mmCIF file of C-alpha atoms in Angstrom:
data_model
loop_
_atom_site.group_PDB
_atom_site.id
_atom_site.type_symbol
_atom_site.label_atom_id
_atom_site.label_comp_id
_atom_site.label_asym_id
_atom_site.label_seq_id
_atom_site.Cartn_x
_atom_site.Cartn_y
_atom_site.Cartn_z
ATOM 1 C CA ASP U 80 0.000 0.000 0.000
ATOM 2 C CA GLY U 81 2.904 2.404 -0.540
ATOM 3 C CA GLY U 82 2.971 5.238 -3.015
ATOM 4 C CA ILE U 83 0.358 7.555 -1.564
ATOM 5 C CA THR U 84 -0.278 7.825 2.153
ATOM 6 C CA GLN U 85 -2.718 9.692 4.340
ATOM 7 C CA SER U 86 -2.619 10.389 8.020
ATOM 8 C CA PRO U 87 -4.180 10.008 10.419
ATOM 9 C CA LYS U 88 -6.553 7.142 9.636
ATOM 10 C CA TYR U 89 -9.122 8.386 12.145
ATOM 11 C CA LEU U 90 -9.495 11.962 13.344
ATOM 12 C CA PHE U 91 -11.816 13.490 15.880
ATOM 13 C CA ARG U 92 -12.420 17.175 16.195
ATOM 14 C CA LYS U 93 -14.582 19.437 18.264
ATOM 15 C CA GLU U 94 -16.938 21.860 16.591
ATOM 16 C CA GLY U 95 -15.297 25.179 15.790
ATOM 17 C CA GLN U 96 -11.800 23.740 15.390
ATOM 18 C CA ASN U 97 -9.761 23.647 12.225
ATOM 19 C CA VAL U 98 -8.060 20.366 11.382
ATOM 20 C CA THR U 99 -5.454 19.440 8.761
ATOM 21 C CA LEU U 100 -5.359 16.126 6.923
ATOM 22 C CA SER U 101 -2.058 14.951 5.519
ATOM 23 C CA CYS U 102 -1.470 13.490 2.038
ATOM 24 C CA GLU U 103 1.963 12.455 0.779
ATOM 25 C CA GLN U 104 3.001 10.652 -2.414
ATOM 26 C CA ASN U 105 6.349 9.306 -3.587
ATOM 27 C CA LEU U 106 5.171 8.488 -7.117
ATOM 28 C CA ASN U 107 6.584 11.715 -8.592
ATOM 29 C CA HIS U 108 3.065 12.591 -9.730
ATOM 30 C CA ASP U 109 2.317 16.141 -10.818
ATOM 31 C CA ALA U 110 -1.404 16.175 -10.039
ATOM 32 C CA MET U 111 -3.055 15.645 -6.659
ATOM 33 C CA TYR U 112 -6.701 15.645 -5.606
ATOM 34 C CA TRP U 113 -8.899 15.686 -2.537
ATOM 35 C CA TYR U 114 -12.275 13.968 -2.507
ATOM 36 C CA ARG U 115 -14.977 13.664 0.066
ATOM 37 C CA GLN U 116 -16.950 10.406 0.295
ATOM 38 C CA ASP U 117 -20.329 10.237 2.010
ATOM 39 C CA PRO U 118 -22.602 7.172 2.081
ATOM 40 C CA GLY U 119 -24.586 6.954 -1.125
ATOM 41 C CA GLN U 120 -22.925 10.051 -2.590
ATOM 42 C CA GLY U 121 -19.934 8.702 -4.426
ATOM 43 C CA LEU U 122 -16.746 10.766 -4.519
ATOM 44 C CA ARG U 123 -16.971 14.537 -4.756
ATOM 45 C CA LEU U 124 -13.988 16.706 -5.661
ATOM 46 C CA ILE U 125 -12.939 19.315 -3.089
ATOM 47 C CA TYR U 126 -9.680 20.716 -4.496
ATOM 48 C CA TYR U 127 -7.068 19.690 -7.011
ATOM 49 C CA SER U 128 -3.559 20.745 -7.917
ATOM 50 C CA GLN U 129 -1.853 20.237 -11.253
ATOM 51 C CA ILE U 130 1.508 21.673 -10.255
ATOM 52 C CA VAL U 131 3.407 22.958 -7.235
ATOM 53 C CA ASN U 132 2.177 26.290 -5.857
ATOM 54 C CA ASP U 133 -1.048 26.086 -7.850
ATOM 55 C CA PHE U 134 -4.462 24.620 -7.019
ATOM 56 C CA GLN U 135 -8.092 24.978 -8.067
ATOM 57 C CA LYS U 136 -11.446 24.577 -6.395
ATOM 58 C CA GLY U 137 -13.487 21.496 -7.097
ATOM 59 C CA ASP U 138 -17.245 21.077 -6.766
ATOM 60 C CA ILE U 139 -17.460 21.402 -2.966
ATOM 61 C CA ALA U 140 -14.565 23.670 -1.904
ATOM 62 C CA GLU U 141 -16.478 25.821 0.589
ATOM 63 C CA GLY U 142 -15.096 25.420 4.116
ATOM 64 C CA TYR U 143 -11.861 23.793 2.947
ATOM 65 C CA SER U 144 -8.389 25.066 2.108
ATOM 66 C CA VAL U 145 -5.259 23.468 0.648
ATOM 67 C CA SER U 146 -1.643 24.206 -0.080
ATOM 68 C CA ARG U 147 0.871 22.693 -2.512
ATOM 69 C CA GLU U 148 4.313 23.874 -1.443
ATOM 70 C CA LYS U 149 5.991 20.590 -2.372
ATOM 71 C CA LYS U 150 5.302 18.159 -5.187
ATOM 72 C CA GLU U 151 4.980 15.290 -2.722
ATOM 73 C CA SER U 152 2.539 16.916 -0.325
ATOM 74 C CA PHE U 153 -1.031 18.248 -0.588
ATOM 75 C CA PRO U 154 -2.513 18.878 2.876
ATOM 76 C CA LEU U 155 -6.198 19.654 3.305
ATOM 77 C CA THR U 156 -7.496 21.902 6.076
ATOM 78 C CA VAL U 157 -11.093 21.497 7.153
ATOM 79 C CA THR U 158 -12.092 24.814 8.642
ATOM 80 C CA SER U 159 -14.813 25.681 11.110
ATOM 81 C CA ALA U 160 -16.738 27.161 8.187
ATOM 82 C CA GLN U 161 -17.459 23.671 6.823
ATOM 83 C CA LYS U 162 -21.033 22.995 7.922
ATOM 84 C CA ASN U 163 -20.980 19.209 7.849
ATOM 85 C CA PRO U 164 -17.371 18.019 7.996
ATOM 86 C CA THR U 165 -17.942 14.469 9.232
ATOM 87 C CA ALA U 166 -16.982 12.267 6.270
ATOM 88 C CA PHE U 167 -14.375 10.001 4.744
ATOM 89 C CA TYR U 168 -11.664 11.978 2.936
ATOM 90 C CA LEU U 169 -9.650 10.493 0.096
ATOM 91 C CA CYS U 170 -6.534 11.918 -1.474
ATOM 92 C CA ALA U 171 -5.429 10.854 -4.942
ATOM 93 C CA SER U 172 -2.630 11.555 -7.387
ATOM 94 C CA SER U 173 -1.971 11.073 -11.079
ATOM 95 C CA ALA U 174 1.074 11.467 -13.281
ATOM 96 C CA THR U 175 -0.444 14.474 -14.999
ATOM 97 C CA SER U 176 -3.880 15.993 -15.200
ATOM 98 C CA GLY U 177 -3.415 16.774 -18.875
ATOM 99 C CA GLU U 178 -3.710 13.183 -20.020
ATOM 100 C CA MET U 179 -5.908 10.231 -19.244
ATOM 101 C CA ASP U 180 -3.837 8.917 -16.373
ATOM 102 C CA GLU U 181 -5.051 6.609 -13.656
ATOM 103 C CA GLN U 182 -5.698 8.253 -10.330
ATOM 104 C CA PHE U 183 -4.143 6.407 -7.392
ATOM 105 C CA PHE U 184 -5.932 6.785 -4.091
ATOM 106 C CA GLY U 185 -4.623 6.940 -0.557
ATOM 107 C CA PRO U 186 -6.166 4.851 2.237
ATOM 108 C CA GLY U 187 -8.336 7.727 3.441
ATOM 109 C CA THR U 188 -8.952 9.634 6.669
ATOM 110 C CA ARG U 189 -12.229 9.312 8.510
ATOM 111 C CA LEU U 190 -13.047 12.624 10.190
ATOM 112 C CA THR U 191 -15.644 12.802 12.932
ATOM 113 C CA VAL U 192 -16.796 16.067 14.447
ATOM 114 C CA LEU U 193 -17.934 15.677 18.031
ATOM 115 C CA GLY F 19 -21.170 20.611 -16.210
ATOM 116 C CA GLU F 20 -20.899 16.854 -16.410
ATOM 117 C CA ASN F 21 -23.366 14.683 -14.522
ATOM 118 C CA VAL F 22 -22.951 10.942 -14.111
ATOM 119 C CA GLU F 23 -25.791 8.691 -13.033
ATOM 120 C CA GLN F 24 -25.200 5.098 -11.984
ATOM 121 C CA HIS F 25 -27.662 2.210 -11.647
ATOM 122 C CA PRO F 26 -28.475 0.138 -9.746
ATOM 123 C CA SER F 27 -27.393 1.381 -6.320
ATOM 124 C CA THR F 28 -27.339 -2.188 -5.008
ATOM 125 C CA LEU F 29 -27.006 -5.483 -6.861
ATOM 126 C CA SER F 30 -27.108 -8.998 -5.485
ATOM 127 C CA VAL F 31 -26.156 -12.002 -7.615
ATOM 128 C CA GLN F 32 -25.429 -15.660 -7.100
ATOM 129 C CA GLU F 33 -21.854 -16.825 -7.463
ATOM 130 C CA GLY F 34 -21.153 -17.690 -11.086
ATOM 131 C CA ASP F 35 -23.818 -15.365 -12.479
ATOM 132 C CA SER F 36 -23.069 -12.189 -14.430
ATOM 133 C CA ALA F 37 -23.416 -8.658 -13.077
ATOM 134 C CA VAL F 38 -24.039 -5.506 -15.098
ATOM 135 C CA ILE F 39 -23.741 -1.928 -13.841
ATOM 136 C CA LYS F 40 -24.814 0.964 -16.042
ATOM 137 C CA CYS F 41 -23.847 4.616 -16.107
ATOM 138 C CA THR F 42 -25.060 7.550 -18.157
ATOM 139 C CA TYR F 43 -23.293 10.853 -18.655
ATOM 140 C CA SER F 44 -24.485 14.248 -19.824
ATOM 141 C CA ASP F 45 -21.464 15.905 -21.467
ATOM 142 C CA SER F 46 -20.979 14.655 -25.015
ATOM 143 C CA ALA F 47 -17.367 15.924 -24.867
ATOM 144 C CA SER F 48 -16.408 13.386 -22.184
ATOM 145 C CA ASN F 49 -13.723 11.090 -23.513
ATOM 146 C CA TYR F 50 -12.458 8.954 -20.656
ATOM 147 C CA PHE F 51 -14.493 6.504 -18.566
ATOM 148 C CA PRO F 52 -12.814 4.590 -15.720
ATOM 149 C CA TRP F 53 -14.327 2.119 -13.290
ATOM 150 C CA TYR F 54 -13.110 1.856 -9.696
ATOM 151 C CA LYS F 55 -13.665 -0.921 -7.173
ATOM 152 C CA GLN F 56 -13.724 -0.142 -3.473
ATOM 153 C CA GLU F 57 -13.711 -3.035 -1.039
ATOM 154 C CA LEU F 58 -15.014 -2.426 2.452
ATOM 155 C CA GLY F 59 -12.654 -0.176 4.401
ATOM 156 C CA LYS F 60 -10.185 0.112 1.541
ATOM 157 C CA ARG F 61 -9.222 2.673 -1.070
ATOM 158 C CA PRO F 62 -10.798 2.774 -4.549
ATOM 159 C CA GLN F 63 -8.722 1.030 -7.196
ATOM 160 C CA LEU F 64 -8.970 1.253 -10.958
ATOM 161 C CA ILE F 65 -10.164 -2.002 -12.500
ATOM 162 C CA ILE F 66 -10.743 -1.012 -16.113
ATOM 163 C CA ASP F 67 -11.113 2.109 -18.240
ATOM 164 C CA ILE F 68 -12.165 2.984 -21.757
ATOM 165 C CA ARG F 69 -11.476 5.881 -24.072
ATOM 166 C CA SER F 70 -14.059 7.404 -26.374
ATOM 167 C CA ASN F 71 -12.413 6.030 -29.506
ATOM 168 C CA VAL F 72 -13.164 2.452 -28.411
ATOM 169 C CA GLY F 73 -16.545 0.746 -28.107
ATOM 170 C CA GLU F 74 -15.583 -2.177 -25.913
ATOM 171 C CA LYS F 75 -12.691 -3.334 -23.773
ATOM 172 C CA LYS F 76 -12.210 -6.636 -21.982
ATOM 173 C CA ASP F 77 -9.867 -7.832 -19.267
ATOM 174 C CA GLN F 78 -10.447 -11.449 -18.227
ATOM 175 C CA ARG F 79 -13.865 -11.548 -16.485
ATOM 176 C CA ILE F 80 -14.410 -7.789 -16.697
ATOM 177 C CA ALA F 81 -15.583 -5.837 -19.722
ATOM 178 C CA VAL F 82 -16.737 -2.297 -20.354
ATOM 179 C CA THR F 83 -18.884 -1.114 -23.252
ATOM 180 C CA LEU F 84 -19.384 2.466 -24.391
ATOM 181 C CA ASN F 85 -22.227 3.872 -26.466
ATOM 182 C CA LYS F 86 -21.267 7.453 -27.330
ATOM 183 C CA THR F 87 -24.504 8.164 -29.185
ATOM 184 C CA ALA F 88 -26.643 7.247 -26.202
ATOM 185 C CA LYS F 89 -24.046 8.562 -23.735
ATOM 186 C CA HIS F 90 -23.919 5.498 -21.590
ATOM 187 C CA PHE F 91 -21.335 2.935 -20.591
ATOM 188 C CA SER F 92 -21.584 -0.326 -18.703
ATOM 189 C CA LEU F 93 -19.453 -2.653 -16.611
ATOM 190 C CA HIS F 94 -19.922 -6.364 -17.134
ATOM 191 C CA ILE F 95 -18.565 -8.956 -14.708
ATOM 192 C CA THR F 96 -18.911 -12.591 -15.738
ATOM 193 C CA GLU F 97 -18.589 -15.688 -13.567
ATOM 194 C CA THR F 98 -18.844 -13.611 -10.419
ATOM 195 C CA GLN F 99 -16.976 -14.688 -7.309
ATOM 196 C CA PRO F 100 -17.438 -13.703 -3.636
ATOM 197 C CA GLU F 101 -14.292 -11.559 -3.844
ATOM 198 C CA ASP F 102 -16.056 -9.413 -6.449
ATOM 199 C CA SER F 103 -18.264 -8.108 -3.628
ATOM 200 C CA ALA F 104 -17.501 -4.394 -3.296
ATOM 201 C CA VAL F 105 -18.741 -0.955 -4.239
ATOM 202 C CA TYR F 106 -18.119 -0.046 -7.875
ATOM 203 C CA PHE F 107 -17.885 3.530 -9.105
ATOM 204 C CA CYS F 108 -18.033 4.745 -12.668
ATOM 205 C CA ALA F 109 -16.601 8.103 -13.672
ATOM 206 C CA ALA F 110 -16.338 10.361 -16.697
ATOM 207 C CA SER F 111 -14.039 13.168 -17.704
ATOM 208 C CA ASN F 112 -13.191 15.409 -20.614
ATOM 209 C CA TYR F 113 -9.426 15.457 -20.595
ATOM 210 C CA GLY F 114 -8.061 18.438 -22.466
ATOM 211 C CA GLY F 115 -11.388 20.207 -22.318
ATOM 212 C CA SER F 116 -13.351 22.300 -19.886
ATOM 213 C CA GLN F 117 -14.083 19.387 -17.525
ATOM 214 C CA GLY F 118 -10.776 17.578 -17.144
ATOM 215 C CA ASN F 119 -11.480 16.144 -13.719
ATOM 216 C CA LEU F 120 -13.266 12.906 -12.956
ATOM 217 C CA ILE F 121 -16.969 13.118 -12.151
ATOM 218 C CA PHE F 122 -18.055 10.017 -10.254
ATOM 219 C CA GLY F 123 -21.337 8.172 -10.107
ATOM 220 C CA LYS F 124 -22.797 7.432 -6.684
ATOM 221 C CA GLY F 125 -21.690 3.824 -6.668
ATOM 222 C CA THR F 126 -23.168 0.338 -6.860
ATOM 223 C CA LYS F 127 -22.839 -2.076 -3.968
ATOM 224 C CA LEU F 128 -22.397 -5.537 -5.467
ATOM 225 C CA SER F 129 -22.965 -8.582 -3.278
ATOM 226 C CA VAL F 130 -22.036 -12.020 -4.613
ATOM 227 C CA LYS F 131 -23.657 -14.827 -2.663
ATOM 228 C CA PRO F 132 -21.765 -18.140 -2.440
#
């Protein structure tokens, strides 16, 4: 299960707190993605990054923020502005977003807001 | 933007039978259609994909068909086995165009009964 890792596996947070989810890849991939997975909803794109120091909003970016300071890392911050943050979060990467490359997924982080 | 609908949401078959999952998409410019399998508690993994210049693709017991005119594509699993039990997601994207990111269906939970 190497290649793309996420930590922690489980995360608990109190309402009103920001929390940062880690995503690291050693595949030398240019593109990285964050998805949110809710039961019966499939995978919805939060943010994506095609290159270092650049990222774009996905379909459900409100209440989230990201950074891409290194090629290997794409952390996601869930802010207190996110109304319903409890979900399973998946990070993915692909060689390039300009071609039809397979997206490789990390093992996910399950966030629970108490 | 692109919208992907997936049916059925749940599917139960007897071991050895075939299973078919169907997806429709709305953007006629979509040109890449992957299928992901997600076993319980694990990350999604690509099992097969098809480009818009191909009508059918097969890999052992798994096949995907694409009908560009009708804007639908299907996953076919023959001789199902208990280890095929998982949630399957279809996706569509328009690489190189205005919608280059994957848009996922809501998933189909396949149960294969021994």
